[in-house]
Tab-separated table of C-alpha atoms and ligand atoms in Angstrom:
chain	number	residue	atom	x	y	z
N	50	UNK	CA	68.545	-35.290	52.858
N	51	UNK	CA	71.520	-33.623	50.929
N	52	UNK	CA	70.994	-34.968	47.400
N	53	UNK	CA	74.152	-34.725	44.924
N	54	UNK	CA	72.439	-34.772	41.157
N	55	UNK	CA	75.086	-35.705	38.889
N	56	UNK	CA	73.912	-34.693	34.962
N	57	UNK	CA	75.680	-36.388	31.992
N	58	UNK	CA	75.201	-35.452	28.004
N	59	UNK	CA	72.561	-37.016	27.116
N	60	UNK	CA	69.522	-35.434	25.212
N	61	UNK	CA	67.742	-36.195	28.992
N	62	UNK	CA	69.266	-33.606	30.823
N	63	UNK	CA	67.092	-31.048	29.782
N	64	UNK	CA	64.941	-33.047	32.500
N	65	UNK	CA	67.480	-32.466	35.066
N	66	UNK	CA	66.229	-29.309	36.600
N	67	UNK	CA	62.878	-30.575	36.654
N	68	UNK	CA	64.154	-33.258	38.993
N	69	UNK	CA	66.042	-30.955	41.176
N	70	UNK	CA	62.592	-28.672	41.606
N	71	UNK	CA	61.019	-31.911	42.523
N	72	UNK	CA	63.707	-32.957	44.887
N	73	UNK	CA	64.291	-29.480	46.616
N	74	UNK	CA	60.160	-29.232	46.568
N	75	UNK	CA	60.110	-32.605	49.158
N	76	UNK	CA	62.541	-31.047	51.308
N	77	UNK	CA	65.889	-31.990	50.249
N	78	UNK	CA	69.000	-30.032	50.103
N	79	UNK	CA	70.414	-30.089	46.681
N	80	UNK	CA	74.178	-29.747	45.012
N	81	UNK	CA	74.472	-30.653	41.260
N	82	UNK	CA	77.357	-32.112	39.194
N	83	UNK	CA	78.076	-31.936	35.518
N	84	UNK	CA	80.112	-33.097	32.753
N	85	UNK	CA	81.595	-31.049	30.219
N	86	UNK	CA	79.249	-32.555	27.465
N	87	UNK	CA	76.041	-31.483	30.048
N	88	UNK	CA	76.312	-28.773	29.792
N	89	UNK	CA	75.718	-29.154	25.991
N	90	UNK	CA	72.169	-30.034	26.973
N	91	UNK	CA	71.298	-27.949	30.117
N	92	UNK	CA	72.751	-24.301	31.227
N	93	UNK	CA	74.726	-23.959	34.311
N	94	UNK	CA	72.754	-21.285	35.147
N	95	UNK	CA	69.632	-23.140	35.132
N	96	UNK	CA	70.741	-25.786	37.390
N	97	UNK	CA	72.610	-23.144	40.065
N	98	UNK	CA	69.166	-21.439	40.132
N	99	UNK	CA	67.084	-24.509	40.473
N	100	UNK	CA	69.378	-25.909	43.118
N	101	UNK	CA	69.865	-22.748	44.652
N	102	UNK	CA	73.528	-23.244	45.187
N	103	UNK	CA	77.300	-23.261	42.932
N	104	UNK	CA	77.556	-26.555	39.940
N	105	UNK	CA	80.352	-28.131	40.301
N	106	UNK	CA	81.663	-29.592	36.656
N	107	UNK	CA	85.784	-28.140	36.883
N	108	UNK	CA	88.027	-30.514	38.327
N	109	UNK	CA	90.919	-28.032	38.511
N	110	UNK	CA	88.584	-25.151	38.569
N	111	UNK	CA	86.533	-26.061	41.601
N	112	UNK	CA	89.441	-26.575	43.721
N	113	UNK	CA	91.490	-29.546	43.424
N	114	UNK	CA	89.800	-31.439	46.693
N	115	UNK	CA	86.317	-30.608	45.360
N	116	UNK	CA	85.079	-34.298	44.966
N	117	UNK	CA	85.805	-35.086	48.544
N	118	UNK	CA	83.990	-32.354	50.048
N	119	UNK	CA	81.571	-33.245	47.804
N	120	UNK	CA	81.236	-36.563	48.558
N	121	UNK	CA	81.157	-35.511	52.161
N	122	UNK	CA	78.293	-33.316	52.356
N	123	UNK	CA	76.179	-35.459	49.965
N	124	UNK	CA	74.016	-38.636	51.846
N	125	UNK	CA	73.044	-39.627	48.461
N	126	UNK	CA	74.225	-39.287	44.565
N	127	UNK	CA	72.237	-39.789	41.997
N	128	UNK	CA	73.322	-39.883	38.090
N	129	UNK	CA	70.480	-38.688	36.093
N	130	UNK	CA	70.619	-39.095	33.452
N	131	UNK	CA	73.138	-41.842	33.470
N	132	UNK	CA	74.833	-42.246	29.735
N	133	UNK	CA	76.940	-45.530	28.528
N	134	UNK	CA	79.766	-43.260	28.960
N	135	UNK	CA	79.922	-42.831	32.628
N	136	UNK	CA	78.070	-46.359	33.446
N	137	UNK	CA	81.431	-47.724	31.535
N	138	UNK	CA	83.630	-45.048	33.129
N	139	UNK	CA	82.834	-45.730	36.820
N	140	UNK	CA	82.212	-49.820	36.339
N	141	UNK	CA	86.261	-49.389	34.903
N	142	UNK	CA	87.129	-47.171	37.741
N	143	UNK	CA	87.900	-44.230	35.563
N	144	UNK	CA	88.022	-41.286	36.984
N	145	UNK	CA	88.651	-38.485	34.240
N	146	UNK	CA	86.570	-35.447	34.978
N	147	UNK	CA	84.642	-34.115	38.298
N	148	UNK	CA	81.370	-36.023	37.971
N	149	UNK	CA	83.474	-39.402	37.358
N	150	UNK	CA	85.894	-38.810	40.174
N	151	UNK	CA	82.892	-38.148	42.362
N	152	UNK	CA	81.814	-40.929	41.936
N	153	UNK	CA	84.469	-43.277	42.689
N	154	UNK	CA	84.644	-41.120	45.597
N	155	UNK	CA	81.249	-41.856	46.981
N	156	UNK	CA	81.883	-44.929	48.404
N	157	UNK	CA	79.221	-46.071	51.219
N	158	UNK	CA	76.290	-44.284	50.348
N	159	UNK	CA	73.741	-44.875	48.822
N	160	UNK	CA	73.895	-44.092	44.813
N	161	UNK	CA	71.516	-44.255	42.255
N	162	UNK	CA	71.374	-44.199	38.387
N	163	UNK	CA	68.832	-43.346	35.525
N	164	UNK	CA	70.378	-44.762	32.406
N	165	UNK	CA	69.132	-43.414	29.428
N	166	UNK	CA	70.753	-43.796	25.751
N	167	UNK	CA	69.799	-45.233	22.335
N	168	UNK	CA	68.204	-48.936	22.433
N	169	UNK	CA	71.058	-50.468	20.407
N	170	UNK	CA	73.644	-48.850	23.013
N	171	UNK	CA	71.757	-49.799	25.870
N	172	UNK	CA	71.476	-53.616	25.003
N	173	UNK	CA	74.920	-53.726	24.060
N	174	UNK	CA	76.747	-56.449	25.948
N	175	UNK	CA	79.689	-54.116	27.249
N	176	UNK	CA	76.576	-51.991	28.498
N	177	UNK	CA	74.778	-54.866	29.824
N	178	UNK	CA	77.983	-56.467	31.911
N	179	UNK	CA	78.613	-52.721	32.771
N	180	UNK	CA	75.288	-52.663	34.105
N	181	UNK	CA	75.165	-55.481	36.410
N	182	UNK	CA	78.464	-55.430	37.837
N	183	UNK	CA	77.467	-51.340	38.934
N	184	UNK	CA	74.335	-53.388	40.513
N	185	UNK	CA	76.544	-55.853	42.208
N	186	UNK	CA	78.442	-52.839	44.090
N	187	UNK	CA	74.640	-52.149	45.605
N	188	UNK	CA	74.298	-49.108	43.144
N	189	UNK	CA	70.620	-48.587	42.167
N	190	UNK	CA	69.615	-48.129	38.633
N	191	UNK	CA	65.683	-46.643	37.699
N	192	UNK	CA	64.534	-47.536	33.834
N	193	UNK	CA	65.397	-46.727	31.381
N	194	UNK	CA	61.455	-47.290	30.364
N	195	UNK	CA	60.232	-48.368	26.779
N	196	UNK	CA	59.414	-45.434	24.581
N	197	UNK	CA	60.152	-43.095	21.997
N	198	UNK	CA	63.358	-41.956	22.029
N	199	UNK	CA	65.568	-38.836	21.083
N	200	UNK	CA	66.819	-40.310	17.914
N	201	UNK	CA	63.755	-41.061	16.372
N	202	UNK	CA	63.412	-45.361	16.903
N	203	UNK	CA	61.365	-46.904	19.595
N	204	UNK	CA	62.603	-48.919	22.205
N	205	UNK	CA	64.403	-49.185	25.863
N	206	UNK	CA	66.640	-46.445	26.737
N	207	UNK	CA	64.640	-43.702	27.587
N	208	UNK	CA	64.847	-41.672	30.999
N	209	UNK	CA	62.862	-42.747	33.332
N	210	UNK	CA	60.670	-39.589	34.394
N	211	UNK	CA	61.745	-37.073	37.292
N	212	UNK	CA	59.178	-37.973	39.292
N	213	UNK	CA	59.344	-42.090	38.889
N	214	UNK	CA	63.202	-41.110	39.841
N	215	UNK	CA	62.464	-38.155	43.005
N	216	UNK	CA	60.157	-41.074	43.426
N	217	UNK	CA	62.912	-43.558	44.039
N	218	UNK	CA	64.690	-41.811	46.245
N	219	UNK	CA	61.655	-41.199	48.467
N	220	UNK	CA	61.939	-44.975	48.898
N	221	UNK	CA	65.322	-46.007	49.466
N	222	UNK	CA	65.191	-42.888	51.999
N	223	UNK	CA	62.981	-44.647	54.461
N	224	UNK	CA	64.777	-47.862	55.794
N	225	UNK	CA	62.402	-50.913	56.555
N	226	UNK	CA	64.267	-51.392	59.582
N	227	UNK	CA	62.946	-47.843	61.069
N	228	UNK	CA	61.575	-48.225	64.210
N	229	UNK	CA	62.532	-52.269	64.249
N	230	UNK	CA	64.632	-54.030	66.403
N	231	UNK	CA	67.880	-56.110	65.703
N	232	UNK	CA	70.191	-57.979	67.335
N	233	UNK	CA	73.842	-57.432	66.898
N	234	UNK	CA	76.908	-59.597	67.985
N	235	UNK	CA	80.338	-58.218	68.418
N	236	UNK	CA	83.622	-58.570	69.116
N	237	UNK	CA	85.981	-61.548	70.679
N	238	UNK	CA	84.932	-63.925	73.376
N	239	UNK	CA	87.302	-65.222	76.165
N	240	UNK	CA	86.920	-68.793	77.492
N	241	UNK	CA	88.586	-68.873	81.251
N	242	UNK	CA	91.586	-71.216	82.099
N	243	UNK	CA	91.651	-70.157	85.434
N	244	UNK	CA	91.119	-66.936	87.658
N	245	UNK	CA	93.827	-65.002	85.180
N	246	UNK	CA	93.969	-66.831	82.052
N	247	UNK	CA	91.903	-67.175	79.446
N	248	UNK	CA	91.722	-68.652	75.349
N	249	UNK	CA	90.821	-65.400	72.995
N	250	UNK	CA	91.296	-64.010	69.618
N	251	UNK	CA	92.201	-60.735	67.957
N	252	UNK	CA	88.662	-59.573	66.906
N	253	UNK	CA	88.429	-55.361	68.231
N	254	UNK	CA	84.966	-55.397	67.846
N	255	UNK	CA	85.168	-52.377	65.460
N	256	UNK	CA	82.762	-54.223	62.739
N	257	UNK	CA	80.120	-55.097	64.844
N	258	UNK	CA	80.258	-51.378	66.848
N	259	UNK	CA	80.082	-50.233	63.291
N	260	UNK	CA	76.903	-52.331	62.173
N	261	UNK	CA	74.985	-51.332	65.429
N	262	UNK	CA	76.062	-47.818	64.600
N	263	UNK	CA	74.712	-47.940	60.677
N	264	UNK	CA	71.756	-49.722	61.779
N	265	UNK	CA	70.777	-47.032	64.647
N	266	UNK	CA	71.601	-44.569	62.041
N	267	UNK	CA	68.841	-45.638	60.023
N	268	UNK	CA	66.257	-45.976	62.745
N	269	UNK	CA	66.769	-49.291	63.885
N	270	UNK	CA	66.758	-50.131	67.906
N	271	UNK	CA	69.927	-52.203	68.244
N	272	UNK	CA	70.435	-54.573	71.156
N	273	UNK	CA	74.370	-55.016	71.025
N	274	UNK	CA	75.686	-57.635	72.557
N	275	UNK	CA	79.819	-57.843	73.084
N	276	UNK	CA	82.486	-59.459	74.126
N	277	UNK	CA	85.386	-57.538	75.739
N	278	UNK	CA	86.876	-55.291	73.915
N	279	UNK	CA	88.671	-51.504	74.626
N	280	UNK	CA	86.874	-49.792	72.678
N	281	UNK	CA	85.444	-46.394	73.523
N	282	UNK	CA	81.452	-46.655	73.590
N	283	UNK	CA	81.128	-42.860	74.461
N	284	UNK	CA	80.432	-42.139	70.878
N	285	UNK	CA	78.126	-44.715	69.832
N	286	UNK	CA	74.198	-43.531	70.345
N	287	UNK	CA	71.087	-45.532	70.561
N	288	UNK	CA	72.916	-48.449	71.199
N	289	UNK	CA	71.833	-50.784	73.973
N	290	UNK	CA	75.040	-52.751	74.901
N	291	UNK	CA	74.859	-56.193	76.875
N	292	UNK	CA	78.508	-56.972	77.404
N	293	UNK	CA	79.469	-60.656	77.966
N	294	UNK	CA	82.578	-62.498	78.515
N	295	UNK	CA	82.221	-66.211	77.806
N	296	UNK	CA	80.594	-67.787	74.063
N	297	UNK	CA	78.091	-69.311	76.537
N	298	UNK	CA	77.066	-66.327	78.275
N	299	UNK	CA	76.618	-64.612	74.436
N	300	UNK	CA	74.383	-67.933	73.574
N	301	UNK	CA	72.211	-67.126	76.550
N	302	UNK	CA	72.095	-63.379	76.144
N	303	UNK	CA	71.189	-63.705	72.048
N	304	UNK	CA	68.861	-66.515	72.263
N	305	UNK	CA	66.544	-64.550	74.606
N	306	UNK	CA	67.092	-61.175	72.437
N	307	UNK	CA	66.250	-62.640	69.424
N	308	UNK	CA	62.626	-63.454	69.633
N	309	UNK	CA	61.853	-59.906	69.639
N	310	UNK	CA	64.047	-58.595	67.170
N	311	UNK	CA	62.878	-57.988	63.572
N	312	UNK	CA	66.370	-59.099	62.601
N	313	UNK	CA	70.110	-60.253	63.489
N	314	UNK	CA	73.653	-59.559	62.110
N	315	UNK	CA	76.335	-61.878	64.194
N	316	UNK	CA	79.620	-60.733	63.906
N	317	UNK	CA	81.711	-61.896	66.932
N	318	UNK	CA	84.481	-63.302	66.660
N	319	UNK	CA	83.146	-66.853	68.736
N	320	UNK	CA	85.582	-68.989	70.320
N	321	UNK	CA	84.420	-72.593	69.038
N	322	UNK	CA	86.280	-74.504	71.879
N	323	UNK	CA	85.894	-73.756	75.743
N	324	UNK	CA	88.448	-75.300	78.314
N	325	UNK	CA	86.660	-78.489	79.839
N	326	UNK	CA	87.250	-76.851	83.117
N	327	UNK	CA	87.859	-73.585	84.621
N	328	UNK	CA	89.965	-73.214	87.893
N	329	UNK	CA	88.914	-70.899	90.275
N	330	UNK	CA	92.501	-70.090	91.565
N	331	UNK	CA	95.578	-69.572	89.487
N	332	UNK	CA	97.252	-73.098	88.353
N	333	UNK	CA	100.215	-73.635	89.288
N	334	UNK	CA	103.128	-75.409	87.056
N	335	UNK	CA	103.366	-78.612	88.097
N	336	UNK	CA	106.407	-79.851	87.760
N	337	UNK	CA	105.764	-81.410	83.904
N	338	UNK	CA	107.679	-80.008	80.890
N	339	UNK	CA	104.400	-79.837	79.005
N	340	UNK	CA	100.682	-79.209	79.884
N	341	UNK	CA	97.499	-80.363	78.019
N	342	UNK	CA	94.136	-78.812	77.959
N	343	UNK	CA	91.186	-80.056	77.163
N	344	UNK	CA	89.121	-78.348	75.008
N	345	UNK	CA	84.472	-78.738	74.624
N	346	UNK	CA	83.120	-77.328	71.750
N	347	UNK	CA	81.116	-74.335	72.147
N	348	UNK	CA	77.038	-73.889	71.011
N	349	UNK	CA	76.930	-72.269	67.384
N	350	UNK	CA	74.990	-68.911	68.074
N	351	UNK	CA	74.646	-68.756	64.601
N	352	UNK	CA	72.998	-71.889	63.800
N	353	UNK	CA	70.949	-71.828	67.095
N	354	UNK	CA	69.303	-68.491	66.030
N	355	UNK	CA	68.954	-70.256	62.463
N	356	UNK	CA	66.917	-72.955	63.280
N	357	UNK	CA	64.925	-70.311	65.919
N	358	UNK	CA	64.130	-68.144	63.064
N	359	UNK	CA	60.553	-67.467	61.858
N	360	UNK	CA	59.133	-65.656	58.229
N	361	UNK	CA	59.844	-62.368	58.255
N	362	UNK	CA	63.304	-62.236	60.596
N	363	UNK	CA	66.052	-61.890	58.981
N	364	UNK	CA	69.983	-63.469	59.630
N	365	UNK	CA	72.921	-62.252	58.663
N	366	UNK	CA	76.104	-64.275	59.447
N	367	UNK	CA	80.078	-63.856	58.794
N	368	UNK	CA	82.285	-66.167	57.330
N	369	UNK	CA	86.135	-65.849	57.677
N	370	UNK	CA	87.724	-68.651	55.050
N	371	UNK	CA	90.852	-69.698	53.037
N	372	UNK	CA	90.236	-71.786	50.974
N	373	UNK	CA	87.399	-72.186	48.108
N	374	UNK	CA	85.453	-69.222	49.835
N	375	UNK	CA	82.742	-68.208	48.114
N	376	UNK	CA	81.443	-72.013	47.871
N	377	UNK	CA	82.230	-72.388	51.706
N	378	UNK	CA	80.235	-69.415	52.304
N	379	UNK	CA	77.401	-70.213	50.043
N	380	UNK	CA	77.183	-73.755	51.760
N	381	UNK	CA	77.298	-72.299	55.727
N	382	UNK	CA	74.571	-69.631	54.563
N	383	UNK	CA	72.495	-73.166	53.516
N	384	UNK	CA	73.486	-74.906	56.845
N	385	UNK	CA	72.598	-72.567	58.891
N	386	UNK	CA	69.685	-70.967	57.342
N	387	UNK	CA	70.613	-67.702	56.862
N	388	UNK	CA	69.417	-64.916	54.530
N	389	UNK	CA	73.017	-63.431	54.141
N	390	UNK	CA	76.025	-64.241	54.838
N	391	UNK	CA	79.342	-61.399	54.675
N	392	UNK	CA	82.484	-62.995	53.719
N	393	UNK	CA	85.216	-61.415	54.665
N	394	UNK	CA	88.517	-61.064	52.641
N	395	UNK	CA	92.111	-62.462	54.090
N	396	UNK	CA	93.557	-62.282	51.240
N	397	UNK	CA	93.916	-58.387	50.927
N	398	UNK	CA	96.069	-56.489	52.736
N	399	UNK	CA	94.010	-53.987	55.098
N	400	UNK	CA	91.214	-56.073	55.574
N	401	UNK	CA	90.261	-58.370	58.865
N	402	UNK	CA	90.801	-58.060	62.281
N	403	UNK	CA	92.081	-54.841	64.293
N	404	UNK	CA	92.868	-52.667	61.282
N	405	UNK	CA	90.445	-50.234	60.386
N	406	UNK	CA	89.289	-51.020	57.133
N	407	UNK	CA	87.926	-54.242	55.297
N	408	UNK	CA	86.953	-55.884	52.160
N	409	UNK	CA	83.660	-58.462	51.755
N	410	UNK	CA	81.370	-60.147	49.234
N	411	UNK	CA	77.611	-60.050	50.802
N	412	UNK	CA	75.912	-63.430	49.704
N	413	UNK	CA	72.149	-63.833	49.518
N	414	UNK	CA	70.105	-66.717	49.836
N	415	UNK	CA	68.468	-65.251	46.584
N	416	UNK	CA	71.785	-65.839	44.579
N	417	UNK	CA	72.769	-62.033	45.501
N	418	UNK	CA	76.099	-61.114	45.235
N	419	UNK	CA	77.660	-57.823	46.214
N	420	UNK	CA	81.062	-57.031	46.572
N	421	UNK	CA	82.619	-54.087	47.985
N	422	UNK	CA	86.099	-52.056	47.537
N	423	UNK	CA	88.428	-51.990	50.226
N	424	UNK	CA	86.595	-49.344	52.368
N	425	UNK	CA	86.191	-48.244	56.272
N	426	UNK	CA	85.010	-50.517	58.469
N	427	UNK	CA	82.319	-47.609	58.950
N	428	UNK	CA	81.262	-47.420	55.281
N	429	UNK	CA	81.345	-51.209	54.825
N	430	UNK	CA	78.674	-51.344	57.783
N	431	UNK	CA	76.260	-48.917	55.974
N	432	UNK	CA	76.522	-50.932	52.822
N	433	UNK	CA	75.901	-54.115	54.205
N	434	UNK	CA	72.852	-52.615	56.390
N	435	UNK	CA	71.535	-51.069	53.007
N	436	UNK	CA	72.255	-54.656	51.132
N	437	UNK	CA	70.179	-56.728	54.003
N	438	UNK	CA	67.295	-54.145	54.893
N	439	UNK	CA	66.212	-53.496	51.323
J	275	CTP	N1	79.441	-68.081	65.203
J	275	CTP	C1	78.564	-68.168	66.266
J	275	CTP	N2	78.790	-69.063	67.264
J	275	CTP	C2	79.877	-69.850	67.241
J	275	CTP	C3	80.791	-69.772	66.165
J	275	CTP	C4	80.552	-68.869	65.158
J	275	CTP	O1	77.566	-67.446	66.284
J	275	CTP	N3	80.092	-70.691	68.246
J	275	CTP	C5	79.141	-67.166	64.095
J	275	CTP	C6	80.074	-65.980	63.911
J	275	CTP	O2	79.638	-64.848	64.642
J	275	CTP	C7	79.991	-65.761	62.398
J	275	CTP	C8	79.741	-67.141	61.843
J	275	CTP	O3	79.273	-67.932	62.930
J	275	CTP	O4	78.874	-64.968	62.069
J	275	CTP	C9	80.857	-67.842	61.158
J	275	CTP	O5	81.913	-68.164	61.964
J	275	CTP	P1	83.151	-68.996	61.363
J	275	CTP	O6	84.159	-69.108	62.451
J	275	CTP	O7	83.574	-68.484	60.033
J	275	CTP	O8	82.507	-70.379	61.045
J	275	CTP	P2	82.148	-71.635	61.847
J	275	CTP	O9	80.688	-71.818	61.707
J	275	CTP	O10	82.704	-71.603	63.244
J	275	CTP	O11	82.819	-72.766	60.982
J	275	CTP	P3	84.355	-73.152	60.765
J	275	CTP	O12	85.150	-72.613	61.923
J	275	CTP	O13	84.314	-74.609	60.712
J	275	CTP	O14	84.711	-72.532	59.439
């Protein structure tokens, strides 16, 4: 993996380059990050020879665009150690110097911190709140642990070791879903009026494409099943698509998937109402100024695969509301006996159908709540794979 280690000025970061041996010793590529006050503590030469490869701690100095490439190469950042300072500058959004701006940057992927300060500062409610609102964004802290510490008191703030940390990363490396096999639902469905017409809805199918995609990327075997959409498969790998038309012909083709998948994450865009009937020829006006259809309700995939679930599968669900959302959310996850459900935003601008970004708040059924920026529809997929495989 390409590892970005991101060193802050604390008294730990003498144990930086210990962690960086550790991490390039298991096979991983590694690019390190400092602030200015780091480098107090550790030697840029020290970390450019342990690494093997140019620090990056200048803004300006680096090249203005630094933080991007950055944040492209890297698969995974991790803050180590992680002081008050930057917990508080990147749970604010502040984005002052190279390691701050990187992070902000690193949106998607997987980051994790090792705090490590003085007990008083660590149990400080702004620290605290800090804390668990960088947890709620799916960021991963290790420690601190209970110990001695720099300034001469006992107690928790200390730096968890390099190798409980290289440790760490070892395990949020290998997916439980490698090798497993889930079920994903995309796109819109079309109920037929008659031989050219038919009832639809706007959904591209981009957010389920990308959910297969994230969850083939991390060694899942995805059964994908969609309804029409125009988008081009070509690039999508290890991907087995089942494309359907109807809501009923996505019942039949989930319900007998299922069963032997590990998991499920339904995202289509279901039509909840069929036309009672379906010509087989075009209709014809008929002479009325208006014309009424009748409408059946479709089956609920959702809830069908909910009540079909056994221990050990896990469903994911989408909910697209208005009004009191969170608490409409919560209560379909109940109702349907789900494990998570994604809510997606319609109240900011970029997010929902056909555009290609979004904004959601991943529920749990354990009271979990993660809630994303405005990202790609891409990078949202990887986080929510991360938030309901781990
Ligand atoms: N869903 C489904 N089968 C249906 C309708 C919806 O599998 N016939 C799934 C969607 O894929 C999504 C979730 O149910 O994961 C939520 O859909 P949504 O339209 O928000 O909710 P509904 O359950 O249809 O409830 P309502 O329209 O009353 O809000």
């Amino acid at each position: 993996m390409r590892i970005v280690v991101g060193i802050t000025g604390g008294i730990a970061a003498y144990k930086a380059p210990e962690l960086v041996r550790l991490l390039k010793k298991q096979g991983h590529e590694v690019r390190c990050a400092a602030t200015e006050h780091a480098l107090e503590f550790v030697t840029r030469t020290t970390l450019e020879t342990v690494s093997q490869n140019p620090l990056y701690c200048d803004l300006f100095a680096s090249g203005r665009t630094e933080h991007i490439s950055l944040k492209d190469w890297g698969e995974m950042l991790v803050v180590a150690p992680a002081t008050a300072n930057i917990i508080g500058k990147v749970a604010s959004g502040i984005a002052d110097d190279a390691l701050s701006t990187l992070l902000l940057a690193f949106s998607g992927k997987p980051v994790v911190m090792a705090p490590a300060m003085n007990c008083e500062m660590w149990a400080h409610p702004a620290v605290q709140r800090n804390i668990e609102t960088l947890k709620g964004w799916g960021i991963r802290m290790v420690g601190p642990e209970e110990g001695e510490l720099a300034c001469g008191v006992s107690g928790v703030g200390r730096m968890a070791e390099p190798d409980q940390i290289a440790a760490a990363i070892c395990s949020s490396q290998q997916p439980a879903v490698s090798g497993q096999r889930w079920l994903v639902t995309a796109g819109p469905t079309y109920e037929r009026i008659d031989s050219v017409r038919f009832i639809g809805n706007y959904s591209s199918g981009k957010m389920g494409f990308a959910l297969a995609q994230a969850l083939a990327d991390v060694g899942a075997e995805v059964e994908l099943v969609t309804g029409p959409t125009a988008l081009d498969v070509s690039s999508y790998q290890h991907i087995k698509i089942h494309r359907v038309e109807s809501a009923r012909e996505m019942y039949a083709a989930a319900t007998e998937l299922f069963p032997q998948c590990q998991g499920a994450i339904l995202s289509a865009a279901v039509a909840d109402y069929r036309p009672a009937e379906t010509a087989d020829h075009k209709l014809k006006k008929n002479g009325t100024e208006g014309m009424t259809l009748e409408l059946v309700q479709n089956p609920d995939i959702l809830a069908t695969l909910g009540g079909m679930k056994t221990d050990g599968q896990t469903l994911v669900g989408f909910a697209l509301e208005t009004d009191n959302e969170e608490a409409n959310a919560q209560h379909k996850l109940e109702k349907k006996n789900l494990d998570y459900i994604v809510l997606n935003s319609l109240r900011d601008k970029g997010a929902g159908f056909g555009v290609d970004t979004n904004k959601v708040t991943i529920l749990g059924r354990d009271g979990s709540r993660t809630e994303s920026p405005l990202m790609s529809k891409q990078d949202i997929a990887k986080l929510i794979v991360q938030e309901v495989t781990s």
